[in-house]
Amino acid sequence: PFPDNTPCLQMVSGKGGLIALLDEECQLGSGTDMGFYEKVCNAFNGHKFFEKRPTAKTTFVVKHYAGNVSYEVADFREKNLDTLKDAWKEIMRASSDPLIATLLPAPTEQKGPKVTVGGFFKKQLQELMDVINSTNPHWIRCIKPHPAKKPLMFDGISVLKQLSSSGVL
């Protein structure tokens, strides 16, 4: 058995999730980082994978199964609007490595607002989930017994962290 991370994924990338709220705030001419923060806190207050810290007025925490991750909302809007430069996209598409060449497909006629960084991430995540769900995956969990890479050593704290982060504990 393993922990089901679906509710956390939905909170981040689902309809009305963090990415959708960020994109919505980016589309508003008067949108702000604090506006995004307030929307997130209102939408997910009490959610088991979300935490608003009372001492940090611009930080929220996503409680991933692998650990808690703090997000500072300063410059979230600006970073989300910062699209990948067209010249870089062309270089990647022209790569002789087939994998690199397919990472950024050729642009199609786009209707509506420009795709944001979050929107691009959300699309890639959905494509990955579609591939995973169309297969019968088997997972192998590898544990490093210690960071020194020497024989006959065992670091219990490091192993415990890895087991917790991988969903075993």
mmCIF file of N, CA, C and O in Angstrom, residues 3 14 17 40 48 58 61 64 67 75 82 89 91-93 104-105 108 113 133 135 154 157-158 167:
data_model
loop_
_atom_site.group_PDB
_atom_site.id
_atom_site.type_symbol
_atom_site.label_atom_id
_atom_site.label_comp_id
_atom_site.label_asym_id
_atom_site.label_seq_id
_atom_site.Cartn_x
_atom_site.Cartn_y
_atom_site.Cartn_z
ATOM 1 N N PRO A 3 0.564 5.858 0.008
ATOM 2 C CA PRO A 3 -0.353 6.980 0.234
ATOM 3 C C PRO A 3 -0.880 7.512 -1.092
ATOM 4 O O PRO A 3 -0.160 7.589 -2.080
ATOM 5 N N GLY A 14 -5.535 20.913 -10.117
ATOM 6 C CA GLY A 14 -6.912 20.661 -10.521
ATOM 7 C C GLY A 14 -7.687 21.943 -10.769
ATOM 8 O O GLY A 14 -7.182 23.057 -10.612
ATOM 9 N N GLY A 17 -7.484 24.924 -8.516
ATOM 10 C CA GLY A 17 -6.287 24.671 -7.725
ATOM 11 C C GLY A 17 -5.333 25.859 -7.709
ATOM 12 O O GLY A 17 -5.629 26.941 -8.237
ATOM 13 N N VAL A 40 -5.742 31.896 -2.397
ATOM 14 C CA VAL A 40 -5.255 30.572 -2.013
ATOM 15 C C VAL A 40 -5.685 30.251 -0.584
ATOM 16 O O VAL A 40 -6.183 29.150 -0.305
ATOM 17 N N LYS A 48 -6.342 19.399 4.119
ATOM 18 C CA LYS A 48 -5.327 18.631 4.852
ATOM 19 C C LYS A 48 -3.928 18.761 4.256
ATOM 20 O O LYS A 48 -2.950 18.456 4.922
ATOM 21 N N THR A 58 2.913 36.154 4.154
ATOM 22 C CA THR A 58 2.985 36.002 2.704
ATOM 23 C C THR A 58 3.476 34.609 2.305
ATOM 24 O O THR A 58 3.951 34.423 1.191
ATOM 25 N N VAL A 61 2.079 26.786 2.965
ATOM 26 C CA VAL A 61 2.780 25.508 2.939
ATOM 27 C C VAL A 61 1.897 24.472 2.253
ATOM 28 O O VAL A 61 0.708 24.368 2.554
ATOM 29 N N HIS A 64 3.135 18.064 0.988
ATOM 30 C CA HIS A 64 3.309 16.933 0.083
ATOM 31 C C HIS A 64 3.582 15.687 0.918
ATOM 32 O O HIS A 64 4.070 15.780 2.042
ATOM 33 N N GLY A 67 7.024 15.607 2.192
ATOM 34 C CA GLY A 67 7.464 16.632 3.131
ATOM 35 C C GLY A 67 6.756 17.947 2.875
ATOM 36 O O GLY A 67 6.106 18.140 1.848
ATOM 37 N N ASP A 75 6.542 38.004 -5.877
ATOM 38 C CA ASP A 75 6.906 37.853 -7.294
ATOM 39 C C ASP A 75 6.324 36.608 -7.960
ATOM 40 O O ASP A 75 6.748 36.248 -9.053
ATOM 41 N N ASP A 82 6.533 35.003 -16.834
ATOM 42 C CA ASP A 82 7.819 34.946 -17.515
ATOM 43 C C ASP A 82 7.897 33.693 -18.376
ATOM 44 O O ASP A 82 8.284 32.630 -17.924
ATOM 45 N N LYS A 89 13.309 28.107 -27.221
ATOM 46 C CA LYS A 89 12.384 27.074 -27.692
ATOM 47 C C LYS A 89 12.852 26.526 -29.038
ATOM 48 O O LYS A 89 12.839 25.305 -29.247
ATOM 49 N N ILE A 91 15.887 26.510 -30.288
ATOM 50 C CA ILE A 91 17.121 25.723 -30.096
ATOM 51 C C ILE A 91 16.764 24.321 -29.608
ATOM 52 O O ILE A 91 17.307 23.327 -30.100
ATOM 53 N N MET A 92 15.844 24.224 -28.657
ATOM 54 C CA MET A 92 15.449 22.914 -28.145
ATOM 55 C C MET A 92 14.762 22.080 -29.221
ATOM 56 O O MET A 92 15.023 20.884 -29.356
ATOM 57 N N ARG A 93 13.889 22.702 -30.009
ATOM 58 C CA ARG A 93 13.183 21.968 -31.067
ATOM 59 C C ARG A 93 14.140 21.469 -32.144
ATOM 60 O O ARG A 93 13.869 20.471 -32.798
ATOM 61 N N LEU A 104 9.402 20.581 -26.261
ATOM 62 C CA LEU A 104 8.631 21.794 -26.548
ATOM 63 C C LEU A 104 8.062 21.681 -27.962
ATOM 64 O O LEU A 104 8.713 22.042 -28.930
ATOM 65 N N PRO A 105 6.843 21.177 -28.099
ATOM 66 C CA PRO A 105 6.274 21.018 -29.435
ATOM 67 C C PRO A 105 6.092 22.360 -30.135
ATOM 68 O O PRO A 105 6.037 23.409 -29.492
ATOM 69 N N THR A 108 1.026 26.094 -31.822
ATOM 70 C CA THR A 108 -0.189 26.066 -32.631
ATOM 71 C C THR A 108 -0.877 27.405 -32.466
ATOM 72 O O THR A 108 -0.514 28.199 -31.597
ATOM 73 N N PRO A 113 -5.709 33.843 -23.575
ATOM 74 C CA PRO A 113 -4.503 34.407 -22.965
ATOM 75 C C PRO A 113 -3.269 33.546 -23.224
ATOM 76 O O PRO A 113 -3.358 32.355 -23.473
ATOM 77 N N ASN A 133 -1.208 6.558 -16.106
ATOM 78 C CA ASN A 133 -2.493 5.888 -15.934
ATOM 79 C C ASN A 133 -2.804 4.913 -17.065
ATOM 80 O O ASN A 133 -3.655 4.035 -16.905
ATOM 81 N N THR A 135 -0.631 2.825 -18.222
ATOM 82 C CA THR A 135 0.283 1.693 -18.061
ATOM 83 C C THR A 135 0.000 0.978 -16.744
ATOM 84 O O THR A 135 -0.889 1.373 -15.998
ATOM 85 N N PHE A 154 25.569 2.485 8.378
ATOM 86 C CA PHE A 154 24.127 2.626 8.323
ATOM 87 C C PHE A 154 23.755 3.893 9.086
ATOM 88 O O PHE A 154 24.080 4.029 10.260
ATOM 89 N N ILE A 157 18.888 7.854 10.758
ATOM 90 C CA ILE A 157 18.094 9.068 10.535
ATOM 91 C C ILE A 157 17.897 9.306 9.040
ATOM 92 O O ILE A 157 16.788 9.605 8.589
ATOM 93 N N SER A 158 18.955 9.136 8.264
ATOM 94 C CA SER A 158 18.865 9.302 6.815
ATOM 95 C C SER A 158 17.913 8.279 6.199
ATOM 96 O O SER A 158 17.097 8.615 5.333
ATOM 97 N N GLY A 167 6.960 7.459 1.029
ATOM 98 C CA GLY A 167 5.615 6.984 1.314
ATOM 99 C C GLY A 167 5.554 5.612 1.960
ATOM 100 O O GLY A 167 4.485 5.064 2.156
#
